[in-house]
Coordinates of C-alpha atoms and ligand atoms in Angstrom, one line a residue:
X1 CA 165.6 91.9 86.5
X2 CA 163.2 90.6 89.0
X3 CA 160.9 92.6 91.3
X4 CA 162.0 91.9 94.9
X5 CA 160.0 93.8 97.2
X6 CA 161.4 91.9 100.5
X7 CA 162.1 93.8 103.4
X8 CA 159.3 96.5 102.1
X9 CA 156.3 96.9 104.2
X10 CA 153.6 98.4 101.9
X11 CA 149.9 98.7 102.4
X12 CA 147.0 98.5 99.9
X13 CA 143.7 100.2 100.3
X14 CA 140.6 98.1 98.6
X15 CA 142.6 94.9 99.2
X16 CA 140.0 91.8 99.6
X17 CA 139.4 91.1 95.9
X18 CA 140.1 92.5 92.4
X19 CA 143.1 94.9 91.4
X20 CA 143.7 95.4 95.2
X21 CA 143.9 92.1 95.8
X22 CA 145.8 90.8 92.9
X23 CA 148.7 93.7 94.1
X24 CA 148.3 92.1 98.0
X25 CA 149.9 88.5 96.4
X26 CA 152.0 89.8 94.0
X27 CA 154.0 92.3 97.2
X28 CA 153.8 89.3 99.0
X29 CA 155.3 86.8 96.5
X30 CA 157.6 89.3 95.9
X31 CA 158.9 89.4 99.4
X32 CA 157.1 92.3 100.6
X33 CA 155.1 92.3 104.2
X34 CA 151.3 93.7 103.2
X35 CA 148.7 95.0 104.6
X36 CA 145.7 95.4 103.4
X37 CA 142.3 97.6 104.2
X38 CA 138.8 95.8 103.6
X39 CA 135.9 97.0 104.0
X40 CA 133.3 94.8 105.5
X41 CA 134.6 91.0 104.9
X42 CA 136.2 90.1 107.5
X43 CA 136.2 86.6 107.1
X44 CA 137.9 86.9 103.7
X45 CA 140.4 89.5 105.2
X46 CA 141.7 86.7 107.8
X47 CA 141.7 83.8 105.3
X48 CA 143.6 86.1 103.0
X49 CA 146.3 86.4 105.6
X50 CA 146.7 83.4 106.1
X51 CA 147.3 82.8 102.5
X52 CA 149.7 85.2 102.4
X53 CA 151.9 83.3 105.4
X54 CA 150.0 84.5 108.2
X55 CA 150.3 87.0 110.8
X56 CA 154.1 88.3 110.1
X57 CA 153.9 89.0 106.5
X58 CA 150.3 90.1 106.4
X59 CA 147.8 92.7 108.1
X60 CA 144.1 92.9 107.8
X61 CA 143.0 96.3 108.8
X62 CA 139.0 97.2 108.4
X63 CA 138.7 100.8 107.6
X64 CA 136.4 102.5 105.8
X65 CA 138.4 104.7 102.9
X66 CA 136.3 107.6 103.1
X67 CA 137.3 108.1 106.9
X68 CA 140.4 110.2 107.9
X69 CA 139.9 108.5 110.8
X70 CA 140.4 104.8 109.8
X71 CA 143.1 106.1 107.7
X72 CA 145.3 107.4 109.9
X73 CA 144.8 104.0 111.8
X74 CA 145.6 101.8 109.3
X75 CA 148.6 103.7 108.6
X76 CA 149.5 103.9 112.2
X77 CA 148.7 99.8 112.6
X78 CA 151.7 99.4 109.4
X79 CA 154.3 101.3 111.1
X80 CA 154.3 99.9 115.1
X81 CA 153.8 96.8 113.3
X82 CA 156.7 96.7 110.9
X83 CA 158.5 100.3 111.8
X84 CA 158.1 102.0 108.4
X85 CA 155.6 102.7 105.7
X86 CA 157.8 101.9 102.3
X87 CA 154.9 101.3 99.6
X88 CA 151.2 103.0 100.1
X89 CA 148.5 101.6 97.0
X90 CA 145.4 103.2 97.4
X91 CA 143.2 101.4 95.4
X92 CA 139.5 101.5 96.7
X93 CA 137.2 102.8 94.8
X94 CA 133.4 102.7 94.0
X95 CA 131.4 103.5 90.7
X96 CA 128.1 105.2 90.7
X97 CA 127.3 105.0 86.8
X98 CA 124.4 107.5 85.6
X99 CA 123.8 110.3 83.2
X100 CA 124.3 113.3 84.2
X101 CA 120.7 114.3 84.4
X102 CA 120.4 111.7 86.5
X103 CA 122.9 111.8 88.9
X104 CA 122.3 113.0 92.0
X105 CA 124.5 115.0 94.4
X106 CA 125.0 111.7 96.9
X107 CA 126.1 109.8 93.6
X108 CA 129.0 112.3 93.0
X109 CA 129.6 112.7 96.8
X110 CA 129.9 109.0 97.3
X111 CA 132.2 108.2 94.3
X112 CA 134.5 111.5 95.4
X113 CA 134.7 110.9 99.0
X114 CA 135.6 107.1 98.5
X115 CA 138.4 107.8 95.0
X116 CA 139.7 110.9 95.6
X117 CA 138.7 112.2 99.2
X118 CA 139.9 108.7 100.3
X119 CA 143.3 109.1 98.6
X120 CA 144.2 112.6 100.1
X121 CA 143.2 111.0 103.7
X122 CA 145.3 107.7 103.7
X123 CA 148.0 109.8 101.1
X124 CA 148.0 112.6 104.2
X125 CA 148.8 110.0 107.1
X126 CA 151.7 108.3 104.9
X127 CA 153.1 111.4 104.3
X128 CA 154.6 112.2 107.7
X129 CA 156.5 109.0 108.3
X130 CA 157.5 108.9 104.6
X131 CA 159.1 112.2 104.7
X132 CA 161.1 111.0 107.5
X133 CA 162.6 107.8 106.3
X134 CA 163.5 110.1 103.7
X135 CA 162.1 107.3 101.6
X136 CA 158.3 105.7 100.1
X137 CA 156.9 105.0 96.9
X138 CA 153.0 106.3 96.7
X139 CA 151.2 104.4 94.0
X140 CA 147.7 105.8 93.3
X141 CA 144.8 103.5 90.6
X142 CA 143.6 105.7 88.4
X143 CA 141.4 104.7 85.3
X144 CA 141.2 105.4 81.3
X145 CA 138.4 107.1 82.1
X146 CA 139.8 109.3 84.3
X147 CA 141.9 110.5 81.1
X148 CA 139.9 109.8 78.5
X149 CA 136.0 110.8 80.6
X150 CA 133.0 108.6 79.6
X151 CA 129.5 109.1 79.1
X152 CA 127.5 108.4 82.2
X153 CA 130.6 108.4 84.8
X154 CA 131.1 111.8 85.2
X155 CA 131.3 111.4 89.5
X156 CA 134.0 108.3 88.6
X157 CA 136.2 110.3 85.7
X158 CA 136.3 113.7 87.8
X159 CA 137.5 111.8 90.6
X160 CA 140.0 109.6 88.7
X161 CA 141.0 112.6 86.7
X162 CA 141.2 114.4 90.4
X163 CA 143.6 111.3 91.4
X164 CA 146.5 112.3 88.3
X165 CA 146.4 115.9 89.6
X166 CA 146.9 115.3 93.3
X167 CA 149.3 112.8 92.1
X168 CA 151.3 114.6 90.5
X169 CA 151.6 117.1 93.2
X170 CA 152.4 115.0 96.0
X171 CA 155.4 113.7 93.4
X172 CA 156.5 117.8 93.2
X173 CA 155.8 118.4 97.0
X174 CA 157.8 115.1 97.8
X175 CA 160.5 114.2 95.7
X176 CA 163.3 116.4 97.5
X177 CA 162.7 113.8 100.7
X178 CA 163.2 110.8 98.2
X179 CA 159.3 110.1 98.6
X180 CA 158.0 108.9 94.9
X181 CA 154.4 109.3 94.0
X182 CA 152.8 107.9 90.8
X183 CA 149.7 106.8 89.1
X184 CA 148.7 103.5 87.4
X185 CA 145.8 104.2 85.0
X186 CA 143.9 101.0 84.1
X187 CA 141.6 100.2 81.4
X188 CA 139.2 97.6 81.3
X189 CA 140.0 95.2 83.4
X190 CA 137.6 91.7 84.7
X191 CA 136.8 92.5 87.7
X192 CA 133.3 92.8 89.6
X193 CA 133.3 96.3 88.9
X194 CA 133.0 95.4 85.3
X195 CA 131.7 91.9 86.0
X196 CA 128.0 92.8 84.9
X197 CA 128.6 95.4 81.9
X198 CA 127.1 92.7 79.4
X199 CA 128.4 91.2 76.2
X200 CA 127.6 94.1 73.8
X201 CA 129.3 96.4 75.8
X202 CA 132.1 94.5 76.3
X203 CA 132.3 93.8 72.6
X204 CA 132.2 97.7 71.6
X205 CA 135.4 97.9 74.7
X206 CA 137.1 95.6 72.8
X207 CA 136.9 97.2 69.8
X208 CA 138.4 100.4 71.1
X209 CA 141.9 98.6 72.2
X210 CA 144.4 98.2 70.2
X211 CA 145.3 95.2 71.7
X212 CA 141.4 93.8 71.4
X213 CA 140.8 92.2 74.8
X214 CA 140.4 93.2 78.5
X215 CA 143.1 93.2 81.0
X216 CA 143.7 90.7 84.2
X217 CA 144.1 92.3 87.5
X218 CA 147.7 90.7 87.4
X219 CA 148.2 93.1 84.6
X220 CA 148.0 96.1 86.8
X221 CA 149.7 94.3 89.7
X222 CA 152.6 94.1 87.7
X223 CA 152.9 97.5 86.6
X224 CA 152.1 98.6 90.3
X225 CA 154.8 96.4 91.5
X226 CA 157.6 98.1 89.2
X227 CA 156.6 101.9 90.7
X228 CA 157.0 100.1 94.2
X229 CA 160.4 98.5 93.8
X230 CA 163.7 99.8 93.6
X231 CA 163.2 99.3 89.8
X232 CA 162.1 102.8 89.2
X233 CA 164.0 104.9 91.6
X234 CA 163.9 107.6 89.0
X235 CA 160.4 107.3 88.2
X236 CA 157.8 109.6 89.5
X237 CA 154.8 112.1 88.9
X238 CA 154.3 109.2 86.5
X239 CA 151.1 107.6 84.8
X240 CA 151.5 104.5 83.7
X241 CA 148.7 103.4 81.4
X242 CA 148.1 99.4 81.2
X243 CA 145.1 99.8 79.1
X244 CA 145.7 97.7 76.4
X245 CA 146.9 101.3 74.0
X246 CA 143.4 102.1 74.5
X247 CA 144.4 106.0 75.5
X248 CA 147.4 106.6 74.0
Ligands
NAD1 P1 136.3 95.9 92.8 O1 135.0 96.5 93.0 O2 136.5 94.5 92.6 O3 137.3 96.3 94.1 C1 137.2 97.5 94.7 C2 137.8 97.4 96.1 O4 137.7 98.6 96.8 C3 137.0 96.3 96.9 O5 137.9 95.6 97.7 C4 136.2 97.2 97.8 O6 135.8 96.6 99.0 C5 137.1 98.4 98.0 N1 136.4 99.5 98.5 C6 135.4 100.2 97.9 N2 134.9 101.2 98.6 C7 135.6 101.1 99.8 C8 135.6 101.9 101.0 N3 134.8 102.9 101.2 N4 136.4 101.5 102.0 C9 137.3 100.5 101.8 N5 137.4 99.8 100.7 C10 136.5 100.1 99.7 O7 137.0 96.7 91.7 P2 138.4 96.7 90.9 O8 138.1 96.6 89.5 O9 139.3 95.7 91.6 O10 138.9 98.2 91.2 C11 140.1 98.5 92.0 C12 140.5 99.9 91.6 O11 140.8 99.9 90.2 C13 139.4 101.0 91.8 O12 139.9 102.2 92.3 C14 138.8 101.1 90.4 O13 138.3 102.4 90.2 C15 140.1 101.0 89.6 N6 139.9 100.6 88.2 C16 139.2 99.5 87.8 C17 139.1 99.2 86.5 C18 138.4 98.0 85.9 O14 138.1 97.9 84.7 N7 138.1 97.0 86.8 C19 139.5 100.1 85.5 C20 140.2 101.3 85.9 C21 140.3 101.5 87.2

């Protein structure tokens, strides 16, 4: 069976580059119209959408994910555009890495209002029209770490760990009005968020999957892309770890 997403209109937090970005072309090869939220490059927003087939099959939208604000616009910009709000990815997120003793209360603040803060906010303004097309698949990014904690990311687990939870509830509050809600929980994937980690740490990562090497964005985008489409109807409250076995 292959994914078709056409006639979906879906929107992905964190969407310029990365995971985020990787799940903004695979909707749109898959059929779906996309928008995306960016924070800052707005340059690479427009030539984005123009990759994706221009203005009717792609959205830009600059919003800031830590705002209820520019959530509720985004959200708001999807549905007079296309009418409904069928897929919702929120994506964004930051890391603030530090031991605990040396974490300060803006690193945790900063990491929580963007990952988890972020996701109630956007999750909050989808809800409404979701619940009354009686229809809408939430997809939240989660992390290993978020199940598995790490040394020096306590801000980045609590709030990934914080992203299953909610999750899950949204899934329980939801599913009688046909609105799905699950989590993908990636491990290490190249990206820039784990662009400058360095060989040796890379190395000891590697040794701790099963499968011995890091993931591809297009990794998650697949698995994203299944909780999205009609190909898991009966699917949610989910957390779907592409992480190479590494928390099994
Ligand atoms: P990335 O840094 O390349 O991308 C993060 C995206 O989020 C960027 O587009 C960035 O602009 C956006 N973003 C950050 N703060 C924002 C804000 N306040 N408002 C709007 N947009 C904002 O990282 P990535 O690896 O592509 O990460 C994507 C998601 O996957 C994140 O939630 C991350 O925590 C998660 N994740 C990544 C990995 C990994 O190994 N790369 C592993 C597990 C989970």
């Amino acid at each position: 069976m292959t994914l078709d997403l056409s006639g979906k209109n879906i929107l992905v937090t964190g969407g310029t580059r990365g995971i985020g970005r990787a799940i903004v072309e695979a909707a749109n090869a898959a059929g779906a119209n996309v928008a995306f939220t960016y924070r800052s490059s707005t340059e690479t927003a427009e030539q984005l959408v123009q990759a994706l087939g221009g203005d009717d099959r792609a959205l830009a939208l600059q919003a800031d994910a830590a705002s209820a604000d520019d959530a509720a616009a985004a959200v708001q910009a999807v549905t007079e555009k296309w009418g409904t709000i069928d897929g919702l990815v929120v994506n964004a997120g930051i890391t603030r890495d530090t031991l605990m003793i040396r974490m300060s209360a803006e690193d945790w603040q900063a990491v929580l209002d963007t990952n988890l803060t972020g996701a109630f906010h956007v999750a909050k303004a989808a809800y409404r029209p979701m619940m009354k097309q009686r229809a809408g698949s939430i997809v939240t990014v989660s992390s290993v770490v978020g199940v598995m904690g790490n040394a020096g990311q306590a801000n980045y687990a609590a709030s990934k760990a914080g992203l299953i939870g909610f999750t899950k509830s949204l899934a329980r509050e939801l599913g009688g009005r046909g609105v799905r809600a699950n989590v993908v929980a990636p491990g290490y994937i190249q990206t820039d968020m784990t662009a400058d980690l360095g060989d040796k740490v890379t190395d000891a990562m590697k040794g701790q999957i099963p499968l011995g090497r890091l993931g591809q964005p297009d990794d998650i985008a697949a698995a994203t892309l299944f909780l999205l489409s009609d190909a898991s109807t009966y699917v949610t409250g989910h957390v779907l770890h592409v992480d190479g076995g590494m928390a099994m």
